[in-house]
């Protein structure tokens, strides 16, 4: 019986790859809808969890409907990640690395739901808000790794030999993570508390009214350092003739960071309007995905002194020989 079910659910590498990209897209979408909840002051539209008010369905108010809508979207995203996890075990040929990564996605969504519940129950306390967004970016790491690994079969890409280029590209990730974390602190201290007027919302405050300016300026400084580092790595990749995929990923990262910087300056000068803050968050997600793309494209380093194949990278074999292309690959 179990074998029959597995056979019915069996998927090809191409089919599973499409599911992996769908999971990545849906997990990115939920980050943006979560930001919309906060920026519309709907974070406490449902003041308890998992119910919305005293009933499972939300009352007819805009804030409750927006908050409940985000929960509903999270449920759909959770279902997609469960499907990805199940199909990872029925993919033929089976790959353990894909199965492990796929399992992390529904586990991450469950952890995110629980953390979201604590965030609501603690009236959007800044620590929970920051952890909630940070966890979303960590889940995107697993989702991107799943999509990238599903694009290639083991051994189909030659190992990298330029250690300077690889490690400098990888080094952008911790700096990007620090930039995003500083951004969550700016959100936790900024004017968009996430709750409706009159609701008691805890805010990040360690220096009174000067907290917001302090956090925003530190975030700007770290983001500037990230941008300059990305440009330096982009220049280095061109000088050392890194693979075209790496250079395209770094170019995308630099462009997104430049746009993010322009939007950040504009929103600060215009006192953080909601629409610009949401665009800023969207660009931050894009920049994070671009940094992950560059790190994955840089590849794994070959052991020192090892002899490498000279042929170009091959995509995963898929049936008739066509492959679902990864952007820029």
mmCIF file of C-alpha atoms in Angstrom:
data_model
loop_
_atom_site.group_PDB
_atom_site.id
_atom_site.type_symbol
_atom_site.label_atom_id
_atom_site.label_comp_id
_atom_site.label_asym_id
_atom_site.label_seq_id
_atom_site.Cartn_x
_atom_site.Cartn_y
_atom_site.Cartn_z
ATOM 1 C CA UNK A 1 0.000 0.000 0.000
ATOM 2 C CA UNK A 2 2.744 2.448 0.981
ATOM 3 C CA UNK A 3 4.750 1.514 -2.115
ATOM 4 C CA UNK A 4 1.708 2.136 -4.306
ATOM 5 C CA UNK A 5 1.205 5.604 -2.811
ATOM 6 C CA UNK A 6 4.883 6.424 -3.347
ATOM 7 C CA UNK A 7 4.675 5.354 -6.959
ATOM 8 C CA UNK A 8 1.634 7.558 -7.527
ATOM 9 C CA UNK A 9 3.382 10.552 -5.970
ATOM 10 C CA UNK A 10 6.672 9.940 -7.750
ATOM 11 C CA UNK A 11 7.990 13.064 -9.481
ATOM 12 C CA UNK A 12 10.796 13.727 -11.924
ATOM 13 C CA UNK A 13 13.695 16.106 -11.208
ATOM 14 C CA UNK A 14 12.056 18.793 -13.386
ATOM 15 C CA UNK A 15 8.724 18.497 -11.594
ATOM 16 C CA UNK A 16 10.321 18.670 -8.164
ATOM 17 C CA UNK A 17 12.408 21.641 -9.246
ATOM 18 C CA UNK A 18 9.244 23.530 -10.132
ATOM 19 C CA UNK A 19 7.777 22.732 -6.726
ATOM 20 C CA UNK A 20 10.977 23.978 -5.066
ATOM 21 C CA UNK A 21 10.756 27.304 -6.897
ATOM 22 C CA UNK A 22 7.071 27.567 -6.012
ATOM 23 C CA UNK A 23 7.948 27.089 -2.334
ATOM 24 C CA UNK A 24 10.671 29.746 -2.582
ATOM 25 C CA UNK A 25 8.275 32.218 -4.212
ATOM 26 C CA UNK A 26 5.522 31.603 -1.665
ATOM 27 C CA UNK A 27 7.894 31.992 1.286
ATOM 28 C CA UNK A 28 9.109 35.287 -0.178
ATOM 29 C CA UNK A 29 5.512 36.432 -0.625
ATOM 30 C CA UNK A 30 4.647 35.772 3.020
ATOM 31 C CA UNK A 31 7.496 38.064 4.112
ATOM 32 C CA UNK A 32 5.951 40.887 2.081
ATOM 33 C CA UNK A 33 2.399 40.257 3.299
ATOM 34 C CA UNK A 34 3.686 40.178 6.876
ATOM 35 C CA UNK A 35 5.297 43.573 6.333
ATOM 36 C CA UNK A 36 1.999 44.858 4.921
ATOM 37 C CA UNK A 37 0.217 43.748 8.102
ATOM 38 C CA UNK A 38 2.545 45.810 10.237
ATOM 39 C CA UNK A 39 2.541 48.851 7.979
ATOM 40 C CA UNK A 40 -1.272 48.972 7.878
ATOM 41 C CA UNK A 41 -1.334 48.964 11.705
ATOM 42 C CA UNK A 42 -3.037 45.560 11.640
ATOM 43 C CA UNK A 43 -0.552 43.647 13.784
ATOM 44 C CA UNK A 44 -3.122 43.361 16.583
ATOM 45 C CA UNK A 45 -6.158 43.147 14.306
ATOM 46 C CA UNK A 46 -6.611 39.752 15.953
ATOM 47 C CA UNK A 47 -5.576 40.287 19.550
ATOM 48 C CA UNK A 48 -5.226 36.599 20.343
ATOM 49 C CA UNK A 49 -3.942 33.472 18.621
ATOM 50 C CA UNK A 50 -4.821 31.137 16.956
ATOM 51 C CA UNK A 51 -8.364 32.544 17.079
ATOM 52 C CA UNK A 52 -9.216 36.038 15.911
ATOM 53 C CA UNK A 53 -11.084 37.600 18.812
ATOM 54 C CA UNK A 54 -13.487 35.147 20.367
ATOM 55 C CA UNK A 55 -14.124 33.103 17.204
ATOM 56 C CA UNK A 56 -12.053 31.288 14.575
ATOM 57 C CA UNK A 57 -13.248 33.766 11.908
ATOM 58 C CA UNK A 58 -12.328 37.463 12.039
ATOM 59 C CA UNK A 59 -14.776 40.262 12.812
ATOM 60 C CA UNK A 60 -15.752 42.573 9.959
ATOM 61 C CA UNK A 61 -13.059 45.196 10.438
ATOM 62 C CA UNK A 62 -10.254 46.095 8.083
ATOM 63 C CA UNK A 63 -7.432 45.438 10.559
ATOM 64 C CA UNK A 64 -8.835 42.057 11.598
ATOM 65 C CA UNK A 65 -9.373 41.013 7.994
ATOM 66 C CA UNK A 66 -5.830 42.030 7.005
ATOM 67 C CA UNK A 67 -4.265 40.184 9.931
ATOM 68 C CA UNK A 68 -6.459 37.124 9.396
ATOM 69 C CA UNK A 69 -5.723 37.257 5.659
ATOM 70 C CA UNK A 70 -2.019 37.036 6.386
ATOM 71 C CA UNK A 71 -2.676 34.003 8.570
ATOM 72 C CA UNK A 72 -4.688 32.422 5.758
ATOM 73 C CA UNK A 73 -1.875 33.067 3.269
ATOM 74 C CA UNK A 74 0.539 31.523 5.776
ATOM 75 C CA UNK A 75 -1.652 28.424 5.834
ATOM 76 C CA UNK A 76 -1.456 28.147 2.041
ATOM 77 C CA UNK A 77 2.308 28.637 2.155
ATOM 78 C CA UNK A 78 2.548 25.975 4.856
ATOM 79 C CA UNK A 79 0.615 23.558 2.648
ATOM 80 C CA UNK A 80 2.988 24.217 -0.258
ATOM 81 C CA UNK A 81 6.010 23.518 1.936
ATOM 82 C CA UNK A 82 4.452 20.258 3.171
ATOM 83 C CA UNK A 83 3.881 19.210 -0.441
ATOM 84 C CA UNK A 84 7.514 20.033 -1.237
ATOM 85 C CA UNK A 85 8.684 17.968 1.737
ATOM 86 C CA UNK A 86 6.553 14.953 0.746
ATOM 87 C CA UNK A 87 7.605 15.099 -2.901
ATOM 88 C CA UNK A 88 11.260 15.312 -1.889
ATOM 89 C CA UNK A 89 10.902 11.731 -0.656
ATOM 90 C CA UNK A 90 9.092 10.565 -3.779
ATOM 91 C CA UNK A 91 11.459 12.265 -6.215
ATOM 92 C CA UNK A 92 13.174 9.805 -8.512
ATOM 93 C CA UNK A 93 16.056 9.471 -8.172
ATOM 94 C CA UNK A 94 15.876 10.149 -4.432
ATOM 95 C CA UNK A 95 18.342 12.642 -3.015
ATOM 96 C CA UNK A 96 18.934 12.881 0.711
ATOM 97 C CA UNK A 97 20.177 16.488 0.573
ATOM 98 C CA UNK A 98 16.933 17.671 -1.031
ATOM 99 C CA UNK A 99 14.841 15.733 1.466
ATOM 100 C CA UNK A 100 16.613 17.334 4.442
ATOM 101 C CA UNK A 101 16.282 20.848 3.032
ATOM 102 C CA UNK A 102 12.627 20.293 2.107
ATOM 103 C CA UNK A 103 11.820 19.126 5.640
ATOM 104 C CA UNK A 104 13.218 22.371 7.030
ATOM 105 C CA UNK A 105 10.573 24.411 5.192
ATOM 106 C CA UNK A 106 7.382 23.180 6.934
ATOM 107 C CA UNK A 107 9.264 23.080 10.234
ATOM 108 C CA UNK A 108 10.234 26.699 9.675
ATOM 109 C CA UNK A 109 6.653 27.682 8.846
ATOM 110 C CA UNK A 110 5.397 26.014 12.035
ATOM 111 C CA UNK A 111 8.068 27.786 14.078
ATOM 112 C CA UNK A 112 7.123 31.044 12.376
ATOM 113 C CA UNK A 113 3.450 30.539 13.225
ATOM 114 C CA UNK A 114 4.250 29.864 16.885
ATOM 115 C CA UNK A 115 6.576 32.864 17.031
ATOM 116 C CA UNK A 116 3.882 34.979 15.387
ATOM 117 C CA UNK A 117 1.456 33.872 18.081
ATOM 118 C CA UNK A 118 3.844 34.942 20.824
ATOM 119 C CA UNK A 119 4.361 38.242 18.996
ATOM 120 C CA UNK A 120 0.623 38.938 19.134
ATOM 121 C CA UNK A 121 0.218 37.740 22.727
ATOM 122 C CA UNK A 122 3.058 40.045 23.822
ATOM 123 C CA UNK A 123 1.558 43.047 22.011
ATOM 124 C CA UNK A 124 4.179 43.217 19.264
ATOM 125 C CA UNK A 125 7.115 43.347 21.670
ATOM 126 C CA UNK A 126 10.176 44.490 19.676
ATOM 127 C CA UNK A 127 12.207 41.374 20.426
ATOM 128 C CA UNK A 128 9.497 39.102 19.030
ATOM 129 C CA UNK A 129 8.956 41.370 16.013
ATOM 130 C CA UNK A 130 12.661 41.305 15.170
ATOM 131 C CA UNK A 131 12.879 37.539 15.665
ATOM 132 C CA UNK A 132 9.757 37.016 13.536
ATOM 133 C CA UNK A 133 11.244 38.816 10.528
ATOM 134 C CA UNK A 134 14.719 37.358 11.030
ATOM 135 C CA UNK A 135 13.309 33.832 11.049
ATOM 136 C CA UNK A 136 11.607 34.554 7.721
ATOM 137 C CA UNK A 137 14.974 35.368 6.174
ATOM 138 C CA UNK A 138 16.498 32.191 7.625
ATOM 139 C CA UNK A 139 13.707 30.114 6.094
ATOM 140 C CA UNK A 140 14.474 31.771 2.757
ATOM 141 C CA UNK A 141 18.043 30.455 3.059
ATOM 142 C CA UNK A 142 16.751 26.879 3.223
ATOM 143 C CA UNK A 143 14.217 27.507 0.438
ATOM 144 C CA UNK A 144 16.824 29.032 -1.851
ATOM 145 C CA UNK A 145 19.285 26.225 -1.146
ATOM 146 C CA UNK A 146 16.564 23.703 -1.995
ATOM 147 C CA UNK A 147 15.738 25.416 -5.297
ATOM 148 C CA UNK A 148 19.404 25.784 -6.224
ATOM 149 C CA UNK A 149 20.332 22.198 -5.411
ATOM 150 C CA UNK A 150 17.256 20.928 -7.241
ATOM 151 C CA UNK A 151 18.503 22.749 -10.341
ATOM 152 C CA UNK A 152 21.667 20.649 -10.583
ATOM 153 C CA UNK A 153 22.487 17.006 -10.126
ATOM 154 C CA UNK A 154 25.425 16.145 -7.843
ATOM 155 C CA UNK A 155 28.705 16.505 -9.692
ATOM 156 C CA UNK A 156 27.193 18.365 -12.637
ATOM 157 C CA UNK A 157 28.984 21.603 -11.721
ATOM 158 C CA UNK A 158 32.785 21.735 -11.530
ATOM 159 C CA UNK A 159 34.350 22.776 -8.254
ATOM 160 C CA UNK A 160 35.652 26.341 -7.934
ATOM 161 C CA UNK A 161 39.395 26.986 -7.671
ATOM 162 C CA UNK A 162 39.521 30.744 -7.043
ATOM 163 C CA UNK A 163 39.401 30.811 -3.250
ATOM 164 C CA UNK A 164 39.654 34.592 -3.045
ATOM 165 C CA UNK A 165 36.602 35.126 -5.254
ATOM 166 C CA UNK A 166 34.557 32.404 -3.548
ATOM 167 C CA UNK A 167 35.268 33.491 0.018
ATOM 168 C CA UNK A 168 34.772 37.186 -0.743
ATOM 169 C CA UNK A 169 31.386 36.384 -2.287
ATOM 170 C CA UNK A 170 30.408 34.218 0.666
ATOM 171 C CA UNK A 171 31.566 36.978 3.001
ATOM 172 C CA UNK A 172 28.743 39.199 1.791
ATOM 173 C CA UNK A 173 26.170 36.951 3.498
ATOM 174 C CA UNK A 174 27.002 37.758 7.152
ATOM 175 C CA UNK A 175 27.232 41.455 6.299
ATOM 176 C CA UNK A 176 23.853 41.238 4.554
ATOM 177 C CA UNK A 177 22.360 39.419 7.538
ATOM 178 C CA UNK A 178 23.682 42.108 9.884
ATOM 179 C CA UNK A 179 22.176 44.806 7.651
ATOM 180 C CA UNK A 180 18.779 43.114 7.704
ATOM 181 C CA UNK A 181 18.931 42.627 11.476
ATOM 182 C CA UNK A 182 19.702 46.315 11.914
ATOM 183 C CA UNK A 183 16.735 47.019 9.658
ATOM 184 C CA UNK A 184 14.448 44.992 11.923
ATOM 185 C CA UNK A 185 15.683 47.065 14.859
ATOM 186 C CA UNK A 186 14.872 50.247 12.928
ATOM 187 C CA UNK A 187 11.371 48.905 12.287
ATOM 188 C CA UNK A 188 10.943 48.021 15.950
ATOM 189 C CA UNK A 189 11.924 51.580 16.942
ATOM 190 C CA UNK A 190 10.311 53.462 14.055
ATOM 191 C CA UNK A 191 6.900 55.119 13.791
ATOM 192 C CA UNK A 192 5.095 52.061 12.374
ATOM 193 C CA UNK A 193 4.246 50.258 15.588
ATOM 194 C CA UNK A 194 2.009 47.732 13.839
ATOM 195 C CA UNK A 195 -1.067 48.374 15.991
ATOM 196 C CA UNK A 196 -4.069 50.667 15.706
ATOM 197 C CA UNK A 197 -4.189 54.001 17.550
ATOM 198 C CA UNK A 198 -5.118 53.442 21.165
ATOM 199 C CA UNK A 199 -3.631 49.953 21.352
ATOM 200 C CA UNK A 200 -0.731 49.500 23.737
ATOM 201 C CA UNK A 201 2.314 48.569 21.648
ATOM 202 C CA UNK A 202 5.742 47.925 23.113
ATOM 203 C CA UNK A 203 8.496 49.719 21.221
ATOM 204 C CA UNK A 204 12.265 49.406 21.139
ATOM 205 C CA UNK A 205 13.503 52.168 23.403
ATOM 206 C CA UNK A 206 16.836 52.340 25.195
ATOM 207 C CA UNK A 207 17.598 56.047 24.719
ATOM 208 C CA UNK A 208 14.191 57.651 24.977
ATOM 209 C CA UNK A 209 13.122 59.639 21.935
ATOM 210 C CA UNK A 210 16.600 59.427 20.453
ATOM 211 C CA UNK A 211 16.370 55.638 20.035
ATOM 212 C CA UNK A 212 14.800 55.766 16.584
ATOM 213 C CA UNK A 213 17.386 58.172 15.154
ATOM 214 C CA UNK A 214 20.247 56.179 16.679
ATOM 215 C CA UNK A 215 19.010 52.843 15.274
ATOM 216 C CA UNK A 216 18.175 54.242 11.834
ATOM 217 C CA UNK A 217 21.597 55.884 11.480
ATOM 218 C CA UNK A 218 23.398 52.693 12.537
ATOM 219 C CA UNK A 219 21.291 50.738 10.050
ATOM 220 C CA UNK A 220 22.227 53.217 7.332
ATOM 221 C CA UNK A 221 25.926 52.933 8.140
ATOM 222 C CA UNK A 222 25.877 49.136 8.073
ATOM 223 C CA UNK A 223 23.873 49.158 4.840
ATOM 224 C CA UNK A 224 26.427 51.542 3.289
ATOM 225 C CA UNK A 225 29.236 49.193 4.288
ATOM 226 C CA UNK A 226 27.303 46.296 2.756
ATOM 227 C CA UNK A 227 26.820 48.214 -0.478
ATOM 228 C CA UNK A 228 30.494 49.193 -0.731
ATOM 229 C CA UNK A 229 31.551 45.616 0.001
ATOM 230 C CA UNK A 230 29.201 44.335 -2.709
ATOM 231 C CA UNK A 231 30.707 46.760 -5.238
ATOM 232 C CA UNK A 232 34.225 45.691 -4.234
ATOM 233 C CA UNK A 233 33.358 42.006 -4.645
ATOM 234 C CA UNK A 234 31.659 42.757 -7.998
ATOM 235 C CA UNK A 235 34.853 44.502 -9.195
ATOM 236 C CA UNK A 236 36.978 41.629 -7.897
ATOM 237 C CA UNK A 237 34.802 39.063 -9.667
ATOM 238 C CA UNK A 238 35.221 40.897 -12.960
ATOM 239 C CA UNK A 239 38.978 41.267 -12.540
ATOM 240 C CA UNK A 240 39.398 37.583 -11.669
ATOM 241 C CA UNK A 241 37.015 36.520 -14.439
ATOM 242 C CA UNK A 242 34.571 34.732 -12.162
ATOM 243 C CA UNK A 243 31.830 32.682 -13.856
ATOM 244 C CA UNK A 244 29.205 34.752 -15.649
ATOM 245 C CA UNK A 245 26.486 33.556 -13.259
ATOM 246 C CA UNK A 246 28.406 34.936 -10.279
ATOM 247 C CA UNK A 247 28.920 38.282 -11.988
ATOM 248 C CA UNK A 248 25.244 38.545 -12.924
ATOM 249 C CA UNK A 249 24.198 37.761 -9.363
ATOM 250 C CA UNK A 250 26.590 40.374 -7.966
ATOM 251 C CA UNK A 251 25.367 42.925 -10.500
ATOM 252 C CA UNK A 252 21.771 42.288 -9.424
ATOM 253 C CA UNK A 253 22.818 42.644 -5.782
ATOM 254 C CA UNK A 254 24.564 45.970 -6.398
ATOM 255 C CA UNK A 255 21.606 47.373 -8.328
ATOM 256 C CA UNK A 256 19.132 46.314 -5.618
ATOM 257 C CA UNK A 257 21.303 47.779 -2.870
ATOM 258 C CA UNK A 258 21.597 51.055 -4.785
ATOM 259 C CA UNK A 259 17.813 51.221 -5.150
ATOM 260 C CA UNK A 260 17.382 50.318 -1.505
ATOM 261 C CA UNK A 261 19.766 53.079 -0.479
ATOM 262 C CA UNK A 262 17.917 55.643 -2.591
ATOM 263 C CA UNK A 263 14.568 54.572 -1.154
ATOM 264 C CA UNK A 264 16.006 54.575 2.365
ATOM 265 C CA UNK A 265 17.243 58.157 2.057
ATOM 266 C CA UNK A 266 13.953 59.250 0.528
ATOM 267 C CA UNK A 267 11.838 57.622 3.226
ATOM 268 C CA UNK A 268 13.971 59.165 5.965
ATOM 269 C CA UNK A 269 13.651 62.625 4.446
ATOM 270 C CA UNK A 270 9.878 62.173 4.041
ATOM 271 C CA UNK A 271 9.454 60.801 7.601
ATOM 272 C CA UNK A 272 9.021 57.132 6.738
ATOM 273 C CA UNK A 273 5.795 56.981 4.694
ATOM 274 C CA UNK A 274 4.160 53.545 4.713
ATOM 275 C CA UNK A 275 4.445 52.888 0.980
ATOM 276 C CA UNK A 276 8.179 53.590 0.859
ATOM 277 C CA UNK A 277 8.843 51.451 3.920
ATOM 278 C CA UNK A 278 7.101 48.522 2.221
ATOM 279 C CA UNK A 279 9.177 49.055 -0.944
ATOM 280 C CA UNK A 280 12.278 49.165 1.251
ATOM 281 C CA UNK A 281 11.350 45.795 2.790
ATOM 282 C CA UNK A 282 10.683 44.316 -0.658
ATOM 283 C CA UNK A 283 14.085 45.490 -1.894
ATOM 284 C CA UNK A 284 15.707 44.028 1.230
ATOM 285 C CA UNK A 285 14.185 40.624 0.395
ATOM 286 C CA UNK A 286 15.401 40.934 -3.175
ATOM 287 C CA UNK A 287 18.904 41.880 -2.078
ATOM 288 C CA UNK A 288 19.024 38.944 0.341
ATOM 289 C CA UNK A 289 17.987 36.527 -2.416
ATOM 290 C CA UNK A 290 20.586 38.052 -4.758
ATOM 291 C CA UNK A 291 23.294 37.581 -2.108
ATOM 292 C CA UNK A 292 22.235 33.930 -1.716
ATOM 293 C CA UNK A 293 22.266 33.527 -5.490
ATOM 294 C CA UNK A 294 25.824 34.909 -5.695
ATOM 295 C CA UNK A 295 27.059 32.660 -2.874
ATOM 296 C CA UNK A 296 25.515 29.553 -4.453
ATOM 297 C CA UNK A 297 26.761 30.458 -7.921
ATOM 298 C CA UNK A 298 30.299 30.865 -6.566
ATOM 299 C CA UNK A 299 30.154 27.132 -5.923
ATOM 300 C CA UNK A 300 32.018 24.729 -3.698
ATOM 301 C CA UNK A 301 35.773 24.930 -3.495
ATOM 302 C CA UNK A 302 37.875 22.069 -4.776
ATOM 303 C CA UNK A 303 40.368 20.482 -2.367
ATOM 304 C CA UNK A 304 43.774 22.103 -2.609
ATOM 305 C CA UNK A 305 45.863 20.463 -5.285
ATOM 306 C CA UNK A 306 42.970 18.457 -6.695
ATOM 307 C CA UNK A 307 42.728 17.993 -10.453
ATOM 308 C CA UNK A 308 39.496 19.394 -11.892
ATOM 309 C CA UNK A 309 37.478 18.656 -14.960
ATOM 310 C CA UNK A 310 37.792 21.315 -17.617
ATOM 311 C CA UNK A 311 34.373 20.875 -19.259
ATOM 312 C CA UNK A 312 31.649 23.475 -18.596
ATOM 313 C CA UNK A 313 28.942 22.910 -16.002
ATOM 314 C CA UNK A 314 26.043 20.699 -17.029
ATOM 315 C CA UNK A 315 22.494 21.092 -15.848
ATOM 316 C CA UNK A 316 20.614 18.215 -14.342
ATOM 317 C CA UNK A 317 19.442 15.649 -16.911
ATOM 318 C CA UNK A 318 15.700 15.912 -17.395
ATOM 319 C CA UNK A 319 13.909 13.443 -19.583
ATOM 320 C CA UNK A 320 14.298 14.624 -23.158
ATOM 321 C CA UNK A 321 17.352 16.723 -22.260
ATOM 322 C CA UNK A 322 15.652 20.070 -21.604
ATOM 323 C CA UNK A 323 16.109 21.691 -18.221
ATOM 324 C CA UNK A 324 14.304 24.323 -16.241
ATOM 325 C CA UNK A 325 16.745 27.205 -16.263
ATOM 326 C CA UNK A 326 17.738 28.994 -13.104
ATOM 327 C CA UNK A 327 17.784 32.780 -13.552
ATOM 328 C CA UNK A 328 21.128 33.772 -14.947
ATOM 329 C CA UNK A 329 22.530 30.221 -15.065
#
